[in-house]
Structures are given as structure tokens and as C-alpha cells.
PDB file of C-alpha atoms and ligand atoms in Angstrom:
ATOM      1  CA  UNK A   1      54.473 -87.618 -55.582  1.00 48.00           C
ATOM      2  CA  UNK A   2      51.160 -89.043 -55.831  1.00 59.00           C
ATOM      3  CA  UNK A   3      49.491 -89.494 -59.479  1.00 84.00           C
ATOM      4  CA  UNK A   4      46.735 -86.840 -60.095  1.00 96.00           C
ATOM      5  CA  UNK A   5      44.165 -88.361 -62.822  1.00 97.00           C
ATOM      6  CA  UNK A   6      43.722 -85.865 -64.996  1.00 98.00           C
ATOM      7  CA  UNK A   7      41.084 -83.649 -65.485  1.00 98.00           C
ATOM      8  CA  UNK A   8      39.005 -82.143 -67.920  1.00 98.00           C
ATOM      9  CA  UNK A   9      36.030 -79.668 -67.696  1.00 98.00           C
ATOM     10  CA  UNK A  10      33.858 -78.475 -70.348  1.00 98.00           C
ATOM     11  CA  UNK A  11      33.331 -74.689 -69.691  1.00 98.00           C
ATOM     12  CA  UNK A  12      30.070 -74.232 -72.226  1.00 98.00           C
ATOM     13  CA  UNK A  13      29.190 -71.064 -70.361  1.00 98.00           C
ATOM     14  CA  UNK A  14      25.346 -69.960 -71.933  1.00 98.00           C
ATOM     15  CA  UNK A  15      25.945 -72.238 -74.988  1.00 98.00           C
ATOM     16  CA  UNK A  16      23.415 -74.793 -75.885  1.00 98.00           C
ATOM     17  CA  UNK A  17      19.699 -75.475 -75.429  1.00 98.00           C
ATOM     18  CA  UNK A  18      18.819 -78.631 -74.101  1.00 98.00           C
ATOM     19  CA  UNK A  19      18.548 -79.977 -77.333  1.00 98.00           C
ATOM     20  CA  UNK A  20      21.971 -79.026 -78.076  1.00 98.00           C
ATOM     21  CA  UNK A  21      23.332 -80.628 -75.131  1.00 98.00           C
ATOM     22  CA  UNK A  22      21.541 -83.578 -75.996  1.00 98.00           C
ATOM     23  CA  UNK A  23      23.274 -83.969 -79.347  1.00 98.00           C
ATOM     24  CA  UNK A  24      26.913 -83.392 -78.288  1.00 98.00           C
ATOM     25  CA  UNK A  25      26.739 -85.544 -75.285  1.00 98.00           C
ATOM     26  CA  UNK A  26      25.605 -88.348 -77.581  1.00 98.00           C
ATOM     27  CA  UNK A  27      28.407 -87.160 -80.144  1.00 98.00           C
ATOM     28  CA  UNK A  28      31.170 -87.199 -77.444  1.00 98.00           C
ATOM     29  CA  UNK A  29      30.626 -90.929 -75.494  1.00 98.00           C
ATOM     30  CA  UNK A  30      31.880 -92.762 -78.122  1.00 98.00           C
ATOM     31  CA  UNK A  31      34.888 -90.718 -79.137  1.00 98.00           C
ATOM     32  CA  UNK A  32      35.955 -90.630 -74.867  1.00 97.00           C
ATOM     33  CA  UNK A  33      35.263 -93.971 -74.033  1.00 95.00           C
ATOM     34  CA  UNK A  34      39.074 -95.468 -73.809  1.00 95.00           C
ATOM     35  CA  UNK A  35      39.982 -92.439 -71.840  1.00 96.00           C
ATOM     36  CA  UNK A  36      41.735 -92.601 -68.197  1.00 96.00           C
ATOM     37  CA  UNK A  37      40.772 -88.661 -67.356  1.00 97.00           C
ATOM     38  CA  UNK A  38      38.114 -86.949 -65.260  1.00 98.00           C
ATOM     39  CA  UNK A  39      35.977 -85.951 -68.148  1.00 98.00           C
ATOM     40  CA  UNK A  40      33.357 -82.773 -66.482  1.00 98.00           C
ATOM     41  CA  UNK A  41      30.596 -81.243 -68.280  1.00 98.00           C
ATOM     42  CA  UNK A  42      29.321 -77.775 -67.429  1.00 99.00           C
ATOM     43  CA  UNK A  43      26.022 -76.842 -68.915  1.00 98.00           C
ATOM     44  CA  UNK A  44      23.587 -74.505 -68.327  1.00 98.00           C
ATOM     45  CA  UNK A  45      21.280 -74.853 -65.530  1.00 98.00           C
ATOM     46  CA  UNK A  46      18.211 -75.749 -67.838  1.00 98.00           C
ATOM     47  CA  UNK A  47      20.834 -78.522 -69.644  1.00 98.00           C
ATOM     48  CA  UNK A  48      21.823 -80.027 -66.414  1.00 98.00           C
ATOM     49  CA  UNK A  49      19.135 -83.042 -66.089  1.00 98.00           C
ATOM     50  CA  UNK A  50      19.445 -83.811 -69.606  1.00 98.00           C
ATOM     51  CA  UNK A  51      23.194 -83.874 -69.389  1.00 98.00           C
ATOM     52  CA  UNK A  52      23.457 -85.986 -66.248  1.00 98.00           C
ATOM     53  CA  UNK A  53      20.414 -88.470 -67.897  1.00 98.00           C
ATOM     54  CA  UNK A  54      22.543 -88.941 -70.678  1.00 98.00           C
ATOM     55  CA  UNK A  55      25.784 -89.711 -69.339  1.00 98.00           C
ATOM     56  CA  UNK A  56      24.167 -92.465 -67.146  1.00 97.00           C
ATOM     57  CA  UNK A  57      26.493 -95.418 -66.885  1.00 96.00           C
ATOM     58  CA  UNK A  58      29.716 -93.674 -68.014  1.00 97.00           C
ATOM     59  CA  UNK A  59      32.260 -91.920 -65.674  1.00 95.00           C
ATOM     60  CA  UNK A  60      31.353 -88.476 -66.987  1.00 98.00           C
ATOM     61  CA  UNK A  61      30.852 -86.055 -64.562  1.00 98.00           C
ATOM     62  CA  UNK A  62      28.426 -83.060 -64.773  1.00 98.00           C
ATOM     63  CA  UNK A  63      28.783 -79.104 -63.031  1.00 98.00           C
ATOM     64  CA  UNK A  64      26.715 -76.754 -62.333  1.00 98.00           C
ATOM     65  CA  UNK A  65      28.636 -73.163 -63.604  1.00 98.00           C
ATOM     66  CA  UNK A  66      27.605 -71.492 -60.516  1.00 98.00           C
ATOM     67  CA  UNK A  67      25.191 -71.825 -57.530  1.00 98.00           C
ATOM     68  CA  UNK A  68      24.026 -69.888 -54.220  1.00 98.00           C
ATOM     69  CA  UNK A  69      25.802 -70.430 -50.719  1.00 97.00           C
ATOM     70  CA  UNK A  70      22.698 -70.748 -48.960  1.00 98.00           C
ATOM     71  CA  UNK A  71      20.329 -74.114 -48.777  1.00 97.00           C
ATOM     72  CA  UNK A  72      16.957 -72.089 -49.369  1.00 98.00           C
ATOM     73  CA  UNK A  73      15.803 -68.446 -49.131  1.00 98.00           C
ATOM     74  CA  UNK A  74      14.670 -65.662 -50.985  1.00 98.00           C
ATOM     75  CA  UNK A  75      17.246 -65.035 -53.542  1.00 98.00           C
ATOM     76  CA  UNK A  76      15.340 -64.831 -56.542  1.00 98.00           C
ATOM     77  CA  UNK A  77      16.766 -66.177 -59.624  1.00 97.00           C
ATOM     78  CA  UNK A  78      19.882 -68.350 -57.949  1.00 98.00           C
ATOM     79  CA  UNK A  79      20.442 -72.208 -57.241  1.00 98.00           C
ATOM     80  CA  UNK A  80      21.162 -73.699 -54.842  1.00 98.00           C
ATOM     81  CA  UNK A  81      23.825 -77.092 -53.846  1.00 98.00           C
ATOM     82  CA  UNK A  82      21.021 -79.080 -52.508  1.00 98.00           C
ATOM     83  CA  UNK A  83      19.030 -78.440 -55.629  1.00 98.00           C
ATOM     84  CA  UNK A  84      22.140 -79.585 -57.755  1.00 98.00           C
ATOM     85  CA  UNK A  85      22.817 -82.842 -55.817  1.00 98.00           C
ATOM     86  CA  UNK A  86      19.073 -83.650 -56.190  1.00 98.00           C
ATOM     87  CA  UNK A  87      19.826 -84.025 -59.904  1.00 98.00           C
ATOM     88  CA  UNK A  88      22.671 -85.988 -59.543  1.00 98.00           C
ATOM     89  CA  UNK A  89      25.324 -82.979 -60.287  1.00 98.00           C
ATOM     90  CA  UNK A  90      28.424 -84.131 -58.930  1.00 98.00           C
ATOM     91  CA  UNK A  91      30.291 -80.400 -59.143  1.00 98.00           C
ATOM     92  CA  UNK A  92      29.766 -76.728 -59.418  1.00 98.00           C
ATOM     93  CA  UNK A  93      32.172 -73.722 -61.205  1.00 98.00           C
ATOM     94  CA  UNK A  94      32.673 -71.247 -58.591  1.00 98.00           C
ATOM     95  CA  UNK A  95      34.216 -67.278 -59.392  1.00 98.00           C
ATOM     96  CA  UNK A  96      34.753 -67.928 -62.705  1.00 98.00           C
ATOM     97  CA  UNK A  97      36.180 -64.660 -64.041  1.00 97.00           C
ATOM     98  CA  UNK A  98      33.017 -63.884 -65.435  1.00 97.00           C
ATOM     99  CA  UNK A  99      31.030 -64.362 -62.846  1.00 98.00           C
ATOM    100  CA  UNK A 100      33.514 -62.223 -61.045  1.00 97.00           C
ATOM    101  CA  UNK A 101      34.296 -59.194 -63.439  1.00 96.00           C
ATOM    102  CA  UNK A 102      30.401 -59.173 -65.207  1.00 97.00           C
ATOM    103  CA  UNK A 103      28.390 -60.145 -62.126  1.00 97.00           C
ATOM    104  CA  UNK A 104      29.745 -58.932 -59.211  1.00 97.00           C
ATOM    105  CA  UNK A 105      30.881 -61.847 -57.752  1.00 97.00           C
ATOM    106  CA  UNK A 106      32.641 -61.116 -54.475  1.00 97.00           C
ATOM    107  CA  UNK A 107      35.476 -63.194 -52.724  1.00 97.00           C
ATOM    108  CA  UNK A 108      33.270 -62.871 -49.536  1.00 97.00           C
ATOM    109  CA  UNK A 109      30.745 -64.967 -51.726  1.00 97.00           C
ATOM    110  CA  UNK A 110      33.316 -67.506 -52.808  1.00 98.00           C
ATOM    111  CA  UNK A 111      34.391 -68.021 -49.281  1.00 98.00           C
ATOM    112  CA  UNK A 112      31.109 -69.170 -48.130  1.00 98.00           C
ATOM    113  CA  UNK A 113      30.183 -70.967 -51.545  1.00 98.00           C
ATOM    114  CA  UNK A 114      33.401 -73.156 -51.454  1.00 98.00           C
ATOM    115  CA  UNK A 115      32.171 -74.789 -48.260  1.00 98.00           C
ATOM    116  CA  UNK A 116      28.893 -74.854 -48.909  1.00 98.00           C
ATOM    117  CA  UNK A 117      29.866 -77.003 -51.938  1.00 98.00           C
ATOM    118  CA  UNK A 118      31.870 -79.009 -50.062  1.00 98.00           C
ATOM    119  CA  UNK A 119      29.540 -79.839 -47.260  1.00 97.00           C
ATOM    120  CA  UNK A 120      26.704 -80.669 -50.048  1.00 98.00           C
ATOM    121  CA  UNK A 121      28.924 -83.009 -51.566  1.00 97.00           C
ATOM    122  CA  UNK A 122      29.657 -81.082 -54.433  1.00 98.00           C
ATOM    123  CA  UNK A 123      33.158 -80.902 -55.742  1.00 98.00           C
ATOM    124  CA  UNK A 124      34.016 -77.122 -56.465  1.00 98.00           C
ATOM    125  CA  UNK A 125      35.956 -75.818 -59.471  1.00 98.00           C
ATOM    126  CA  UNK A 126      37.489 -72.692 -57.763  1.00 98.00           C
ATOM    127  CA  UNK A 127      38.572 -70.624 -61.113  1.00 98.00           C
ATOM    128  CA  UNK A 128      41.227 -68.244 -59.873  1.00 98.00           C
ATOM    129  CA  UNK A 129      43.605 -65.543 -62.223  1.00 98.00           C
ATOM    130  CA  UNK A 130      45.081 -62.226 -62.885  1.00 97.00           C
ATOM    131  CA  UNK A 131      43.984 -59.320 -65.460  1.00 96.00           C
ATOM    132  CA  UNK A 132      46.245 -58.154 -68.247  1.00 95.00           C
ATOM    133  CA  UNK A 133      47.144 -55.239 -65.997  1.00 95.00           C
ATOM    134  CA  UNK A 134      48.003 -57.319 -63.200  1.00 96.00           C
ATOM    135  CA  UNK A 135      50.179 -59.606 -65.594  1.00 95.00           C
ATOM    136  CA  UNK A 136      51.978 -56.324 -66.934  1.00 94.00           C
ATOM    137  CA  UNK A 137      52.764 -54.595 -63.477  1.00 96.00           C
ATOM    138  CA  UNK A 138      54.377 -57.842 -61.762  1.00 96.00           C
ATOM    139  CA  UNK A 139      51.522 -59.040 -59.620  1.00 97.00           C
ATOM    140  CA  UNK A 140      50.081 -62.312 -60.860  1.00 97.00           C
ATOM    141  CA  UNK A 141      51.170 -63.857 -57.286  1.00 98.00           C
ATOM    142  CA  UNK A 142      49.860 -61.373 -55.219  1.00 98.00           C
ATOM    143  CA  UNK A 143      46.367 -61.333 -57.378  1.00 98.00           C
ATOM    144  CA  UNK A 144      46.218 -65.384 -56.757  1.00 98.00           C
ATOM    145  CA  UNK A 145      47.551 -65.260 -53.468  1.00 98.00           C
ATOM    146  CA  UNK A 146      44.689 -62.502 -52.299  1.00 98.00           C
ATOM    147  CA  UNK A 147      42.352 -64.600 -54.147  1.00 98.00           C
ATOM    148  CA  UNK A 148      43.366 -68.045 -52.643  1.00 97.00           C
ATOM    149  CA  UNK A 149      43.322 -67.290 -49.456  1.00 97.00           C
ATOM    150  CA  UNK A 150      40.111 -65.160 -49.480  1.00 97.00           C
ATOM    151  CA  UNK A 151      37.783 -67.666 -51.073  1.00 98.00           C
ATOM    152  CA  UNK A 152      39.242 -70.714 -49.185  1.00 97.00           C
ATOM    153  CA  UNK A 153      39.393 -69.186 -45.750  1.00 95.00           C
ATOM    154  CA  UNK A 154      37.177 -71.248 -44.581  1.00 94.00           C
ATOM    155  CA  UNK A 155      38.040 -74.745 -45.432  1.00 96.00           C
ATOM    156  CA  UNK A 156      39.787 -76.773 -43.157  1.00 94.00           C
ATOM    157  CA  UNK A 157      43.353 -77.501 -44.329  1.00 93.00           C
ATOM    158  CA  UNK A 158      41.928 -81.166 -44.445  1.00 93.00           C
ATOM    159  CA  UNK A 159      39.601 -80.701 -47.272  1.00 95.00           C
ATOM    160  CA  UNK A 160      41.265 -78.297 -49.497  1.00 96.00           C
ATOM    161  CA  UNK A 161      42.685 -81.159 -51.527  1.00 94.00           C
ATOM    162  CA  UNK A 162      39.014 -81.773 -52.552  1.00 96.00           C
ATOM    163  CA  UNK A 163      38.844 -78.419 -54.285  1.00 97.00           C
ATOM    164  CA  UNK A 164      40.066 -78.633 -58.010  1.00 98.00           C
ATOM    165  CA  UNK A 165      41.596 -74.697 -58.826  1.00 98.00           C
ATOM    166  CA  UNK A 166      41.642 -73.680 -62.525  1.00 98.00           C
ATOM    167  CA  UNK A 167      43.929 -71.192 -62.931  1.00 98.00           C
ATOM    168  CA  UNK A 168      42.473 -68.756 -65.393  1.00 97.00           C
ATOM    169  CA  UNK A 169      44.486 -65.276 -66.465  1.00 97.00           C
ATOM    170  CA  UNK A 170      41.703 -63.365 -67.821  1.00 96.00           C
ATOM    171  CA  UNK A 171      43.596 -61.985 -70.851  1.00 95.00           C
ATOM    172  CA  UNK A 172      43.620 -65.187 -72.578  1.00 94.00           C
ATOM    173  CA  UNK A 173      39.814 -66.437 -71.738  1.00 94.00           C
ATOM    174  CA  UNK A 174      38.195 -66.259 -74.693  1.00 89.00           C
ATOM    175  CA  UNK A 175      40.784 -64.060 -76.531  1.00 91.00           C
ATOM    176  CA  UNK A 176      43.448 -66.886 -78.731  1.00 88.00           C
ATOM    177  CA  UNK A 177      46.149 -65.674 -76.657  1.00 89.00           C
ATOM    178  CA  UNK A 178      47.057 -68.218 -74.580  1.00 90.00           C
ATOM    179  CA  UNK A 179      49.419 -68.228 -71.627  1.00 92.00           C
ATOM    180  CA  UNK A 180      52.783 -70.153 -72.839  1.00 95.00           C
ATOM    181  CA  UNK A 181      53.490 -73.138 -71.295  1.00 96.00           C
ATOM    182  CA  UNK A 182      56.294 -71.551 -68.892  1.00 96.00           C
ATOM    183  CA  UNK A 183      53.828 -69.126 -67.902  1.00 97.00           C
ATOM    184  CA  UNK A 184      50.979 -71.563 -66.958  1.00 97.00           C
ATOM    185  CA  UNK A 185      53.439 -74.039 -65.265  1.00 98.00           C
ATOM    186  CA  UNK A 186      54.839 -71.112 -62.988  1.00 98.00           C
ATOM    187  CA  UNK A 187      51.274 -70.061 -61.854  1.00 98.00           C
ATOM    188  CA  UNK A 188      49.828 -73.693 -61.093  1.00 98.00           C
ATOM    189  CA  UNK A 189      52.999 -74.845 -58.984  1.00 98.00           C
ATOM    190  CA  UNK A 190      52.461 -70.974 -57.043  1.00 98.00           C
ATOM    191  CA  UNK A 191      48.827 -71.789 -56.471  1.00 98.00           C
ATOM    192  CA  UNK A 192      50.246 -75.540 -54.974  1.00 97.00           C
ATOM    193  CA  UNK A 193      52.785 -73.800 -52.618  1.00 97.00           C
ATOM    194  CA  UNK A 194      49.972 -71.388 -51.655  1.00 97.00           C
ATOM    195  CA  UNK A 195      47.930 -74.251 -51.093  1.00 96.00           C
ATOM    196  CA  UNK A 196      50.569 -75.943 -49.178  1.00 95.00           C
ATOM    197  CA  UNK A 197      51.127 -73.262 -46.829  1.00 94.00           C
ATOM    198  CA  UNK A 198      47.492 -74.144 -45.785  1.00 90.00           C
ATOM    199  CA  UNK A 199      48.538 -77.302 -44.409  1.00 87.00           C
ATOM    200  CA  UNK A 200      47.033 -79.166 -47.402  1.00 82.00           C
ATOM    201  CA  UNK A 201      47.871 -82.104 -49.491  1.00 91.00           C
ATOM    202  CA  UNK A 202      48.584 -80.279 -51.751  1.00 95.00           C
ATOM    203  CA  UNK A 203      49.994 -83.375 -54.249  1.00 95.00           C
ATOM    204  CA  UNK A 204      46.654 -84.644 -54.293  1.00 95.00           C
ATOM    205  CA  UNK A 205      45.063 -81.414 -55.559  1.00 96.00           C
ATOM    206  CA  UNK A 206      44.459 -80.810 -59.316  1.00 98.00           C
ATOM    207  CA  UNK A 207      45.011 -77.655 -60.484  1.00 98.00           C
ATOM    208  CA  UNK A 208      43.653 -76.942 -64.220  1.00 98.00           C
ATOM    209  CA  UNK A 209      44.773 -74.347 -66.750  1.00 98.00           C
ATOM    210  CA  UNK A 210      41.885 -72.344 -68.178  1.00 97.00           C
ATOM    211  CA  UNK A 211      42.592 -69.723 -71.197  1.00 96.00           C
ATOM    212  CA  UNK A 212      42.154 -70.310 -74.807  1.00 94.00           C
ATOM    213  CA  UNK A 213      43.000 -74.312 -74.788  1.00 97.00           C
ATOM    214  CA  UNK A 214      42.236 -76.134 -77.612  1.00 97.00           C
ATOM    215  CA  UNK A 215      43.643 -78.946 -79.395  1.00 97.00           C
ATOM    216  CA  UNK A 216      46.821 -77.537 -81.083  1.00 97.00           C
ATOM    217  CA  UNK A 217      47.802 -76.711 -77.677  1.00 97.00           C
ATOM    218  CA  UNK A 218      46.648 -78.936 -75.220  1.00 98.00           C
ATOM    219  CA  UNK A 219      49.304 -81.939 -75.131  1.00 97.00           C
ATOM    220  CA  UNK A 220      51.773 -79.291 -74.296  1.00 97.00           C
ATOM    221  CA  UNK A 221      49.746 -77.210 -71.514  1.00 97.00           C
ATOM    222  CA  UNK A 222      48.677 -80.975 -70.293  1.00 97.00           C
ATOM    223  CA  UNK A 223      52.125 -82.215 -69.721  1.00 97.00           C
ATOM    224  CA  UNK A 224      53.430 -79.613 -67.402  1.00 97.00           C
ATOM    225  CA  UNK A 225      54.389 -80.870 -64.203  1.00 97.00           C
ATOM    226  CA  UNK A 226      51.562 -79.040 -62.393  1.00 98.00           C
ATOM    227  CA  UNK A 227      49.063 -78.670 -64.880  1.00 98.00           C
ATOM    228  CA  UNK A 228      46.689 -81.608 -64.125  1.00 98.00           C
ATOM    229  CA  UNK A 229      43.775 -80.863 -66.608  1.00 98.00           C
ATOM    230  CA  UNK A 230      42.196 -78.116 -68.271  1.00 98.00           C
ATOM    231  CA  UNK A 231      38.702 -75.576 -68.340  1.00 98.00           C
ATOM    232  CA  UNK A 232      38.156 -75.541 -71.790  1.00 98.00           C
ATOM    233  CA  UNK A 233      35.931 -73.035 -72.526  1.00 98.00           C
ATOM    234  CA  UNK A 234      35.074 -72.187 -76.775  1.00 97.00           C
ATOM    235  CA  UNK A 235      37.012 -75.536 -78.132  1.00 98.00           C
ATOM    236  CA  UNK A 236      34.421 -77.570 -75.550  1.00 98.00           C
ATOM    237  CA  UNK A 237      31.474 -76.489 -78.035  1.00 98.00           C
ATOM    238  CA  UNK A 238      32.437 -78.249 -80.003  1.00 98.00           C
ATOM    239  CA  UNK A 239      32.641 -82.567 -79.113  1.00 98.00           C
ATOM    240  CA  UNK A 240      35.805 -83.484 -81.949  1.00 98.00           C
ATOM    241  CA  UNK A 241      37.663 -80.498 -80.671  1.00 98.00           C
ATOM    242  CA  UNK A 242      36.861 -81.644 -76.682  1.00 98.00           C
ATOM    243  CA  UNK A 243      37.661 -84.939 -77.465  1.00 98.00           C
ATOM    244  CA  UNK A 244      40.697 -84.314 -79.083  1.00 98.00           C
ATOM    245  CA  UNK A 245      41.793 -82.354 -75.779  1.00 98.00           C
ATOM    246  CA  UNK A 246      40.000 -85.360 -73.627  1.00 98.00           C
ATOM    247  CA  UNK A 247      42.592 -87.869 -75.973  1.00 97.00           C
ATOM    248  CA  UNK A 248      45.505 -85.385 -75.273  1.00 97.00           C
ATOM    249  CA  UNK A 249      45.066 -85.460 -71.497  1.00 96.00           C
ATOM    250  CA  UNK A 250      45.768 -89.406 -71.471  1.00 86.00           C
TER     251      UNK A 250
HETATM  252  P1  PGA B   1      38.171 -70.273 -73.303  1.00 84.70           P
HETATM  253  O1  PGA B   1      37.420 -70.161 -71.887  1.00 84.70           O
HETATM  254  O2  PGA B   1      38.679 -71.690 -73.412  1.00 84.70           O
HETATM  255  O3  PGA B   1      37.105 -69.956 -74.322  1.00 84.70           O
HETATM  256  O4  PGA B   1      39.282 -69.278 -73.293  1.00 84.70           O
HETATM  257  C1  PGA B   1      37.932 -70.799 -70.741  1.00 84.70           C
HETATM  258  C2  PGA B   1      37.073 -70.468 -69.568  1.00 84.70           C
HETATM  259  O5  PGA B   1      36.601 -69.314 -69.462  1.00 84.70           O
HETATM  260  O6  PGA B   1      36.817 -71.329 -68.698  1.00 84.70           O
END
């Protein structure tokens, strides 16, 4: 099996003025610099620039948390890839639960976003996961099937390995209840046989937990056999906590 380098994405959501950002990116360097992982930061759109200024000569990698599928247009209020790559943004969230359950964003959107990401140059984060409800009544694999193979219709089998999936279940984003390590393992090595149904490599692909990970918890989630990183959302506020998960994933 090839090795995945492992990955790990700050999730800061709308936390942080530029200022802010500023500050922690200048707080975290030093405490990441030994590390082997894929270390992402996802700021707000107005923290982006000042993000990927300050990370200049080190291998940290900055996201967008969402952007349009079109180039240009009159969509007032989005963003859109080519704007991203102008800055120097190397990746971009896409259907984050969020997004999905708050703003009404639609699988038909996701499966033109995903590409357009792609074909920018832009490495999408594809979050993916089931409600509580869903959990309860026995249909977490249908939920990430349906959801798989809506919003990647579109990619040829030959670049789905360039997607990174975080597998988020939505009862434990944001809530302490995490999923247990049996739980998260199951779902990630589903979403690589879904994956690999496609026709894709799907060794190469790194699939990230997402739900409540934090440093207590993180060298266990992180060594699960198809758990290749993590979308940290509250403990990446804060840059001992993130590092400490950065340390944990190697
Ligand atoms: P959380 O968020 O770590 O605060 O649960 C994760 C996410 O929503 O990406």
C-alpha cells in the first residue's frame, strides 16, 4: 500500500479577523516546523492573503472554506477558483456540513464545484457525513454513498485520488461527542471502497476524520488504518492545541 503523508486542516470556519490570523500563524511556525504532515489552513476569505503572506517559505498550505463553480458572473457575494489561485490558495473546503445543512448547499453544486477546483488547480476538501438520525436508523453507508457519488460524478476516475474526503458525521461537529475510533475507521475504509469502485487509486487518496478532534484524541483517530489526517474544527483556534494534533499526526 502506498504511504499517504498525513494531513491536517485547520477548519477556523468565521473565526478570526485578519489580525487574528496574523497572530496564530506566527504562533504556530515554530511549534510545526519538524513536522512530516500536510499542515492546511482554512481562514476566512478576508484572512486568506494574510495567511498565505505569512506562511511564505514554509510547506503550509492555505484553503479557501468554500468558493463558486463558475470563473466569473453575476453571483453576488461568492468567490470564485480563479480568484483563489490568484492569491496563491492552494485548496478550497467544499459541502462542509454547514454549508450544506445552513446554506443550502446542494450536491448538484458540489458536483460541478469539485471539478471546477480541480481544473483551477485547486485541491478540494470534499467534507462528506451522516446526521444523528441517519447514524440511529442504519444508514451511514447509504448517506455517504448518495453523497459520494453525487458530488464526484463528474471527475474522471483518474483524478479522484486528487480529492482529499473528510469524513464528517454531523452529530459530533462541534458537539464533544466524537465518533470512536471503530466508528471513524469503518466509515473512511467505506468511503475508499466507494472510491474504488470508481476506478480510482484509491491508496493514494487521503481521507480525513472531521468531528470534535482535539488533542486528547487525536493520536488514536490518527493511527487508524484509513484515517490519514484530520478537519479540526474548534481545537484549530487555538495554535498549542493544533499543534499538538499537527505533532500527533507524525
Ligand atoms: P469541530 O469541527 O472540530 O469543531 O467538531 C470540525 C469541522 O466542522 O470541520
Amino acid at each position: 500500500m502506498p504511504e499517504r503523508t498525513p494531513y491536517i486542516a485547520a477548519n477556523w470556519k468565521m473565526n478570526k479577523t485578519v489580525a487574528e490570523a496574523a497572530e496564530f500563524v506566527d504562533a504556530l511556525l515554530p511549534r510545526i516546523a519538524a513536522t512530516q504532515a500536510d499542515v492546511v489552513i482554512c481562514p476566512s476569505f478576508l484572512a486568506l492573503h494574510e495567511v498565505v503572506e505569512r506562511r511564505r517559505g514554509t510547506a503550509v498550505r492555505v484553503a479557501a472554506q468554500n468558493m463558486h463553480e463558475d470563473g466569473t458572473g453575476a453571483f453576488t457575494g461568492e468567490v470564485s477558483a480563479p480568484m483563489l489561485v490568484e492569491l496563491d490558495v492552494e485548496a478550497v473546503v467544499l459541502g462542509h456540513s454547514e454549508r450544506r445543512q445552513l446554506f443550502g448547499e446542494s450536491d448538484e453544486a458540489l458536483a460541478r464545484k469539485v471539478p471546477a477546483a480541480l481544473a483551477a488547480d485547486l485541491e478540494p476538501i470534499l467534507c462528506v457525513g451522516e446526521s444523528e438520525a441517519a447514524r440511529d436508523g442504519g444508514e451511514t453507508e447509504e448517506v455517504l454513498e448518495r453523497q459520494l457519488q453525487a458530488d464526484l460524478a463528474t471527475v474522471e476516475s483518474g483524478d479522484l485520488a486528487r480529492v482529499v474526503i473528510a469524513y464528517e458525521p454531523i452529530w459530533a461537529i462541534g458537539t464533544g461527542r466524537t465518533a470512536t475510533p471503530e466508528q471513524a475507521q469503518e466509515a473512511c475504509a467505506f468511503i475508499r471502497d466507494v472510491v474504488r469502485m470508481r476506478g480510482a487509486a484509491a491508496d493514494q487518496m487521503r481521507i480525513l476524520y472531521g468531528g470534535s478532534m482535539k488533542p486528547a484524541n487525536a493520536a488514536e483517530l490518527l493511527a487508524l488504518p484509513d484515517v490519514d489526517g484530520g478537519l479540526v474544527g474548534g481545537a484549530s483556534l487555538d495554535p498549542e492545541d493544533f499543534a499538538a494534533i499537527v505533532e500527533a499526526a507524525g
